[in-house]
Every structure is written in C-alpha cells, then in structure tokens.
Short mmCIF file of C-alpha atoms in Angstrom, two decimals:
data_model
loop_
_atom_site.label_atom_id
_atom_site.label_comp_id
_atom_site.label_asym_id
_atom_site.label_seq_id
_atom_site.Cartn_x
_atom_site.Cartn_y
_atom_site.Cartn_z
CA UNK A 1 0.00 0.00 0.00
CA UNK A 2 2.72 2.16 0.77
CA UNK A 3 4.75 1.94 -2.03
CA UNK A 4 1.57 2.53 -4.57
CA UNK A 5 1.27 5.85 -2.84
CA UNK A 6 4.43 6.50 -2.99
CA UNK A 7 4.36 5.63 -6.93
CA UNK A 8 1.10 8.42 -6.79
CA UNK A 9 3.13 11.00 -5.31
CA UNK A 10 5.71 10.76 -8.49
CA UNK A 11 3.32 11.17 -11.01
CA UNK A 12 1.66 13.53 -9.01
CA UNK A 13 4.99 15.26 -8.82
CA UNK A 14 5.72 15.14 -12.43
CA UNK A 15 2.35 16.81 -13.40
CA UNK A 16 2.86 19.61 -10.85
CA UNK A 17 6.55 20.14 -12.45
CA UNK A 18 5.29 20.19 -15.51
CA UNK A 19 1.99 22.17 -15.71
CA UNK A 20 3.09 25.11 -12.74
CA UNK A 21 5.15 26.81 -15.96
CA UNK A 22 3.63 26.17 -18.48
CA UNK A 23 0.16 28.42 -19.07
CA UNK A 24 -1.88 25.76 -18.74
CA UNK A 25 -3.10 25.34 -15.38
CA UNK A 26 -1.65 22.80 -12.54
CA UNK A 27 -4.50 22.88 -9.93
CA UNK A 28 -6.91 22.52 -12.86
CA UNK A 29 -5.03 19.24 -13.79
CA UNK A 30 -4.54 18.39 -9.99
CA UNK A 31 -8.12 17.85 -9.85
CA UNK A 32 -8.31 16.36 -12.46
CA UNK A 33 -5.85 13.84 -12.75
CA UNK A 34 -7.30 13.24 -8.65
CA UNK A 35 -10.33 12.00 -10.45
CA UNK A 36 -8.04 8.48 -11.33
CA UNK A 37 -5.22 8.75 -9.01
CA UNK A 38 -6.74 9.11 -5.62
CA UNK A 39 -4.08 9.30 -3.20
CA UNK A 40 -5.45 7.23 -0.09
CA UNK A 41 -5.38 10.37 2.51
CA UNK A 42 -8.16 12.67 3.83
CA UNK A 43 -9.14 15.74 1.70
CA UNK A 44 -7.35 17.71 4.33
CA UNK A 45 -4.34 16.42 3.84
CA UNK A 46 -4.42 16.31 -0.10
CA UNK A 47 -5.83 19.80 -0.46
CA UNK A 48 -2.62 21.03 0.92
CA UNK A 49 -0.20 18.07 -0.66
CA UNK A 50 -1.51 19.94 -4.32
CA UNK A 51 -0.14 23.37 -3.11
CA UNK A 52 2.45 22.51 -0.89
CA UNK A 53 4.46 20.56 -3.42
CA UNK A 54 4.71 23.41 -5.95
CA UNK A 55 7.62 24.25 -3.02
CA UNK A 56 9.75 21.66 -5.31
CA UNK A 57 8.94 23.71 -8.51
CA UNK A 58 9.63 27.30 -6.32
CA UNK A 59 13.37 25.55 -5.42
CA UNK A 60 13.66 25.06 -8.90
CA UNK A 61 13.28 28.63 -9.74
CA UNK A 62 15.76 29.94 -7.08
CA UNK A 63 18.93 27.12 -8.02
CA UNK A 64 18.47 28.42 -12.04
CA UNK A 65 18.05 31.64 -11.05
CA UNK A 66 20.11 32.49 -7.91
CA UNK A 67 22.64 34.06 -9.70
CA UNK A 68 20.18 36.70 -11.08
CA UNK A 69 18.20 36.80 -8.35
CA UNK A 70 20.84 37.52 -5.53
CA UNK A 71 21.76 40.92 -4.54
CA UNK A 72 24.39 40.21 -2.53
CA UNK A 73 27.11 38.35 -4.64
CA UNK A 74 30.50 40.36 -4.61
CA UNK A 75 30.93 39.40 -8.66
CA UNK A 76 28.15 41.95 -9.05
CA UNK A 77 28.17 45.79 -9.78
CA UNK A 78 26.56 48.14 -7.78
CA UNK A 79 24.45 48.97 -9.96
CA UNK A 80 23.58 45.24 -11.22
CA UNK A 81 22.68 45.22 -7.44
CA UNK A 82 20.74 48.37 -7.41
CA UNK A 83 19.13 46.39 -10.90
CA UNK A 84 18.35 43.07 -8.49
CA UNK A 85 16.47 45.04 -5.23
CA UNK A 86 14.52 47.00 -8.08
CA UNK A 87 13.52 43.93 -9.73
CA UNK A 88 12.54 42.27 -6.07
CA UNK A 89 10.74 45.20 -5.04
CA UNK A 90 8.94 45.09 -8.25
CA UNK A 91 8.38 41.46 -7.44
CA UNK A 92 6.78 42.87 -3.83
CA UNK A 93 4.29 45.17 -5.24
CA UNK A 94 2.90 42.59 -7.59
CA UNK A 95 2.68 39.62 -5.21
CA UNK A 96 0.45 42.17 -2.85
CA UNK A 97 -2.99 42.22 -4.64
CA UNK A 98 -3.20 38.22 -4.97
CA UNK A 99 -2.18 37.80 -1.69
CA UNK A 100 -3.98 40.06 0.19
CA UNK A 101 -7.44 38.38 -1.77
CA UNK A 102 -5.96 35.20 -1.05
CA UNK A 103 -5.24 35.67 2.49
CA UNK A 104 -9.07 37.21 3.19
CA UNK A 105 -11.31 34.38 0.81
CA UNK A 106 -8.76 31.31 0.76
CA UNK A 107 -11.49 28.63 2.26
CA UNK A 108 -14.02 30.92 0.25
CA UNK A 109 -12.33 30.46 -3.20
CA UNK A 110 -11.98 26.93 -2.78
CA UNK A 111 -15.37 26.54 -1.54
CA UNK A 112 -17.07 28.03 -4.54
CA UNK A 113 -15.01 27.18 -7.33
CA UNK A 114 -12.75 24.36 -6.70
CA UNK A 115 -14.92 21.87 -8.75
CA UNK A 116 -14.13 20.59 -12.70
CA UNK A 117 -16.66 22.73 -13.91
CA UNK A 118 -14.74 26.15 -12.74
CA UNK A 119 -11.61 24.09 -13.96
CA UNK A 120 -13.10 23.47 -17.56
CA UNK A 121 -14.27 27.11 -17.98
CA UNK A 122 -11.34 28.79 -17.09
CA UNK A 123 -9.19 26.23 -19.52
CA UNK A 124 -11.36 27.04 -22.19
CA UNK A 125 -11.07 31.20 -21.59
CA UNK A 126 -7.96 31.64 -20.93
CA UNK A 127 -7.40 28.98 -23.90
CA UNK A 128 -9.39 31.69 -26.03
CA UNK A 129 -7.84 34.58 -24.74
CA UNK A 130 -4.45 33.82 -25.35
CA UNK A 131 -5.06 32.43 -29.26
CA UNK A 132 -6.46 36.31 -29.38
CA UNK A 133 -3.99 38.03 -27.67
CA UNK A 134 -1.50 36.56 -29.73
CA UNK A 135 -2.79 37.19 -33.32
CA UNK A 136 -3.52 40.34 -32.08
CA UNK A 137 0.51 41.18 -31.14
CA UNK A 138 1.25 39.35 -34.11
CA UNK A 139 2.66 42.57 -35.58
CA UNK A 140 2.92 44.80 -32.50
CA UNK A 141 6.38 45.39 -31.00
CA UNK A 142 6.70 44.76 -27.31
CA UNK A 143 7.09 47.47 -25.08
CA UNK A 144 9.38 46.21 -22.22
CA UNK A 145 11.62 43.48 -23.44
CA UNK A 146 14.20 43.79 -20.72
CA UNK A 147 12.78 43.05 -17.09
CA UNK A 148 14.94 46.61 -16.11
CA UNK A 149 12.39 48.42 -18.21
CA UNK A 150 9.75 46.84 -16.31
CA UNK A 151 8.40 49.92 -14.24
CA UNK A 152 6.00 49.42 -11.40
CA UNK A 153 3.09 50.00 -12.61
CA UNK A 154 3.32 47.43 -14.87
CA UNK A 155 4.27 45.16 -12.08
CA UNK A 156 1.26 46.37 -10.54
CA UNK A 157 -0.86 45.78 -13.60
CA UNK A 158 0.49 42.08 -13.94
CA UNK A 159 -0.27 41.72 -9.89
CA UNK A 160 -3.70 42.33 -10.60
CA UNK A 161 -4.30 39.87 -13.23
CA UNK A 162 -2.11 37.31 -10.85
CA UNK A 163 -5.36 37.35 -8.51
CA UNK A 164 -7.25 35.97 -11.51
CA UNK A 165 -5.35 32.93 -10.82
CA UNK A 166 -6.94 32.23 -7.21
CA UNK A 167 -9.51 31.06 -9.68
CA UNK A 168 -8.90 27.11 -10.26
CA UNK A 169 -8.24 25.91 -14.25
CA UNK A 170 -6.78 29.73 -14.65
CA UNK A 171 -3.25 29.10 -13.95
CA UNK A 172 -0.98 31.28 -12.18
CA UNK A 173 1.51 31.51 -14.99
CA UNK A 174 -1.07 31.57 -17.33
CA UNK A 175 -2.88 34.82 -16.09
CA UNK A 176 0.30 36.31 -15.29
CA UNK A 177 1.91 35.90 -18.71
CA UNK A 178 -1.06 36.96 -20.28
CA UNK A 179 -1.56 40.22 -18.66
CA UNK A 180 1.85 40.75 -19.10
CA UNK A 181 1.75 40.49 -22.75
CA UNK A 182 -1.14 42.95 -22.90
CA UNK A 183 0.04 45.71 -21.25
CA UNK A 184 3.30 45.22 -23.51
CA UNK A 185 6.07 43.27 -22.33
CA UNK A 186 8.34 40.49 -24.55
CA UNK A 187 6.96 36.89 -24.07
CA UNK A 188 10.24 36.48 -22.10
CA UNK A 189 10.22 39.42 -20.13
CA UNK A 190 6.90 37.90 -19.38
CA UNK A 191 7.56 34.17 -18.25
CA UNK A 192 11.15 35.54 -16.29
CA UNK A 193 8.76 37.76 -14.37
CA UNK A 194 5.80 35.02 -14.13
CA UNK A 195 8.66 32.81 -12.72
CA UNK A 196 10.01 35.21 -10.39
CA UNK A 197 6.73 36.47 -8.69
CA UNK A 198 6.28 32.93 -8.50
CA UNK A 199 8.42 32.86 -5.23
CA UNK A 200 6.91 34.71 -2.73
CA UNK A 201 2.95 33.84 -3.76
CA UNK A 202 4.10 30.07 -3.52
CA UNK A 203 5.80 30.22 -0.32
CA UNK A 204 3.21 32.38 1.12
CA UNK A 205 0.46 29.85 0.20
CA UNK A 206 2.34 26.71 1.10
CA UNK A 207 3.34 28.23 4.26
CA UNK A 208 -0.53 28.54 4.73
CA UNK A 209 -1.52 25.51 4.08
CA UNK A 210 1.11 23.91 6.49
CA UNK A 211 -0.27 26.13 9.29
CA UNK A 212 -4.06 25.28 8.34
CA UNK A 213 -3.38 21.97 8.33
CA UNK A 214 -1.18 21.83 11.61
CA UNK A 215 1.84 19.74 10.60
CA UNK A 216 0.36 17.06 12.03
CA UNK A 217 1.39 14.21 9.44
CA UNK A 218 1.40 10.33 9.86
CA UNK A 219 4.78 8.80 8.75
CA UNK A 220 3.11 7.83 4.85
CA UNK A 221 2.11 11.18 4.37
CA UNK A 222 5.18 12.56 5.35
CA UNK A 223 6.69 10.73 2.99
CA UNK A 224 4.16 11.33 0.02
CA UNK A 225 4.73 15.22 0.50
CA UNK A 226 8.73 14.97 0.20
CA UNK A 227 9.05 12.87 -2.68
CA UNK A 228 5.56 14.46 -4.36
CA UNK A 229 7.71 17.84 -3.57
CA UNK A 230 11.32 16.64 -4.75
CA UNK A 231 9.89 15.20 -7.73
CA UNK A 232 8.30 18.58 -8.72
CA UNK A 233 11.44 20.14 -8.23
CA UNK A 234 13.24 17.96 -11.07
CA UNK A 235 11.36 18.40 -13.58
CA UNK A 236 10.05 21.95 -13.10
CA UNK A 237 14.21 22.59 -13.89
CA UNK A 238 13.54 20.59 -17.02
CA UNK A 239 9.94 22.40 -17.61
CA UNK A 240 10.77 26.20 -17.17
CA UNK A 241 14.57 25.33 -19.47
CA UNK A 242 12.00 23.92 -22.20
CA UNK A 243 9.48 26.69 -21.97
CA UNK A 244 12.08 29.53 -22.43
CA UNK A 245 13.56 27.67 -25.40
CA UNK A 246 10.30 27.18 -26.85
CA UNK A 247 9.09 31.55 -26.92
CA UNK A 248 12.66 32.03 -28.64
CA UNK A 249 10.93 30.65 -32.19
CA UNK A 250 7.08 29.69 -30.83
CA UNK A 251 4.24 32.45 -29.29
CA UNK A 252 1.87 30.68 -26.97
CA UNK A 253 -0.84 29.63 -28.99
CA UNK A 254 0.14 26.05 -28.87
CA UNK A 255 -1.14 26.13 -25.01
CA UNK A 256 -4.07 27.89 -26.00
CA UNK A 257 -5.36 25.31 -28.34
CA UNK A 258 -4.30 22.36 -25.76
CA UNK A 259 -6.61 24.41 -22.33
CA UNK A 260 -9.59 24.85 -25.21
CA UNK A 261 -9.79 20.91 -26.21
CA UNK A 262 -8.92 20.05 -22.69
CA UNK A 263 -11.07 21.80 -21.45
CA UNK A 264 -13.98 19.98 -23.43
CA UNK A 265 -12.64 16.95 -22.77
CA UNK A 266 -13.06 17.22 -19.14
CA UNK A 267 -16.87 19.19 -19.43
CA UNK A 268 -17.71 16.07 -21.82
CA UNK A 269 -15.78 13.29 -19.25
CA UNK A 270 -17.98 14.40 -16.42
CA UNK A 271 -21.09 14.76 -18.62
CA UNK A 272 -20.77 11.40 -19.08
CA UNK A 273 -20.21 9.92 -15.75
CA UNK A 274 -22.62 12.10 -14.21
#
C-alpha cells in the first residue's frame, strides 16, 4: 500500500513540475488527474499536498536563477545590485494584490469554485484569450523586453491579473503571462517575471496551508509530501529550461489550443459519468 502511494506521489509530482510553468493550469489538472489517481489520505491532507508541493517547482526557480536573483554576490556591480532590489521590489508590489485576496477568501475560493466545472471554464477562456492576444501582437512590438524596463506599474498591472489565478483551471503563470503580454512586455520578459513572482505567492500559500493543516502528518504522508515535492522540483528545472527555449521561435498559442480541447474533454468526461 505504501509503495503505490508512494508511486502516486511521483506522477503527481511530475504533473505539478510540468503544468506550474507552463500556461496551462496545474491545480486545474490536480483535480483532475485526482479524479483516477486518488491518493489514499483525507481531503485535508491532499488539499494542501496539491499546493504545498509546488515548493519543489519554487526551489527550482531559485537554483536556475540564484545568480540573477541575488543581490548580494560580490561578482556583481553596484548597480547590477541596485538592478536586483529593483527587480525584487517590483516582485513585492505585484505579489500584494493576490495575496492580500488570497489571504481574506482562501477557504471561500476553494469553496465556490474548486470543482471541474470552474476548472473546464477557465481552460477554455484563458485557452481563447491567449489564441487572441497573440494574433492580435502578431505585428505589435513589445514594449518592455528587458525586465529593467519593467516599471511598477506594470508590475502592478500584472499583480492584478495574478489574482485571476486564485480562480482554479486559470493558472498562475497563465494569467500572469497573459496580462503581461497585454500591457506590452516580450513573451520572455513575461515568463522571467511570471517565474520570479512565482516565489513569494508560492511560499506564502504553502506556508498557509502547512499552518491550516497543523503539521500534524502520519509517517506515509510525510513521505508522500517529500518525494511528491522533490519530484516537482526535477522536472520543473527541465519544464521552465523547455518553456524559455520554446518563446525564442514559438508564441503561446500552442497552449491555447491544448486548455480549449482540454477543457472539453473534461466538461464532456464528467457529462458522461454524471
């Protein structure tokens, strides 16, 4: 029994590595994929496994990253480390608006919308809405395609849409990449800056869930959580290396066209069973 929970928690991991950077949704496949790979623990304790082990993909982040990321290296300028507190204050102001909403209507949120029907609509819109956004800059230049020209009001801007996400089946990356492409930055000014807010909102929410829940785990779940969460953090390296390769030559309209037939597939799925 053990060891087929354990085998759970790696795929589990693997689809959380995967599907946290790329615009397509992971709690929305989370609950889905929980639909055929029930992991034999209370809802308690799997409603925070799903958010706690995106810590695995937030580690990945920080090790490719660190260099860019850390003010405080002595190889650095001063002014490549007046550059790095800019771009982490930026980072501050746009984490506030999701989690201040996320903080006040958490049990709320997942009370009214954390169902497959939330999950298939919001696959199917955002699927929409990035096929449109991206024929529409088709032959627009970007605005900000350095993230040192990214002022703060445009990390505000991109904050806002980030609360979007709180929304299951939207995506975090998803909304935030989006937003960021309509008020004008490069698509990889736009997944750097997805990645990077990532941080903070992640840790803030996992950290959240451990309280709620109390850290009150059985030995098994324990277990589950750590490799579910080192698993994540593999192949999220692997996922976010692949997705910045992939905007060099490709705009995101792939992903938009894979959340709009997903998301009939799952609206048909549960039409069916129900």
């Amino acid at each position: 029994m053990a060891f087929i929970e354990i085998i759970k928690a790696i795929i589990l991991g693997i689809i959380e590595g995967i599907t946290e950077w790329l615009p397509i949704s992971s709690t929305g496949h989370m609950i889905i994929v929980d639909e055929f790979l029930k992991l034999n623990a209370s809802e308690e304790f799997k409603e925070m496994f799903f958010v706690v082990i995106q810590l695995g993909a937030i580690l990945a982040v920080v090790l490719l990253y660190f260099n860019k990321l850390n003010p405080f290296s002595t190889k650095k300028t001063s002014r490549e480390k007046i550059d790095i507190w800019n771009l982490w204050f930026k980072v501050v102001v746009a984490t506030i608006p999701a989690a201040i909403i996320g903080f006040l209507f958490d049990d709320l949120l997942n009370e009214l919308f954390y169902n497959y029907k939330t999950v298939a609509i919001m696959l199917i819109v955002y699927g929409v809405l990035f096929i449109i956004v991206e024929n529409r800059n088709r032959y627009r230049k970007p605005l900000v395609k350095d993230l040192k020209d990214l002022t703060y009001k445009i990390a505000l801007y991109i904050g806002l849409f980030q609360v979007l996400a709180l929304i299951p089946g939207t995506s975090r990356s998803g909304a935030t990449i989006l937003g960021a492409m309509i008020v004008g930055t490069s698509r990889k000014v736009a997944a750097e800056f997805t990645f990077f807010l990532a941080i903070p909102v992640m840790f803030g929410a996992s950290l959240l869930k451990l309280v709620k829940f109390g850290l009150a785990f059985a030995g098994l779940e324990l277990m589950i959580l750590l490799v579910g969460t080192l698993v994540s953090f593999l192949v999220s390296i692997v996922a976010i290396k692949f997705l910045l390769r992939y905007i060099k030559r490709n705009d995101f309209k792939a992903f938009g066209y894979y959340r709009v037939v997903l998301g009939l597939i799952v609206i048909l799925y549960f039409a069916l069973i129900n």
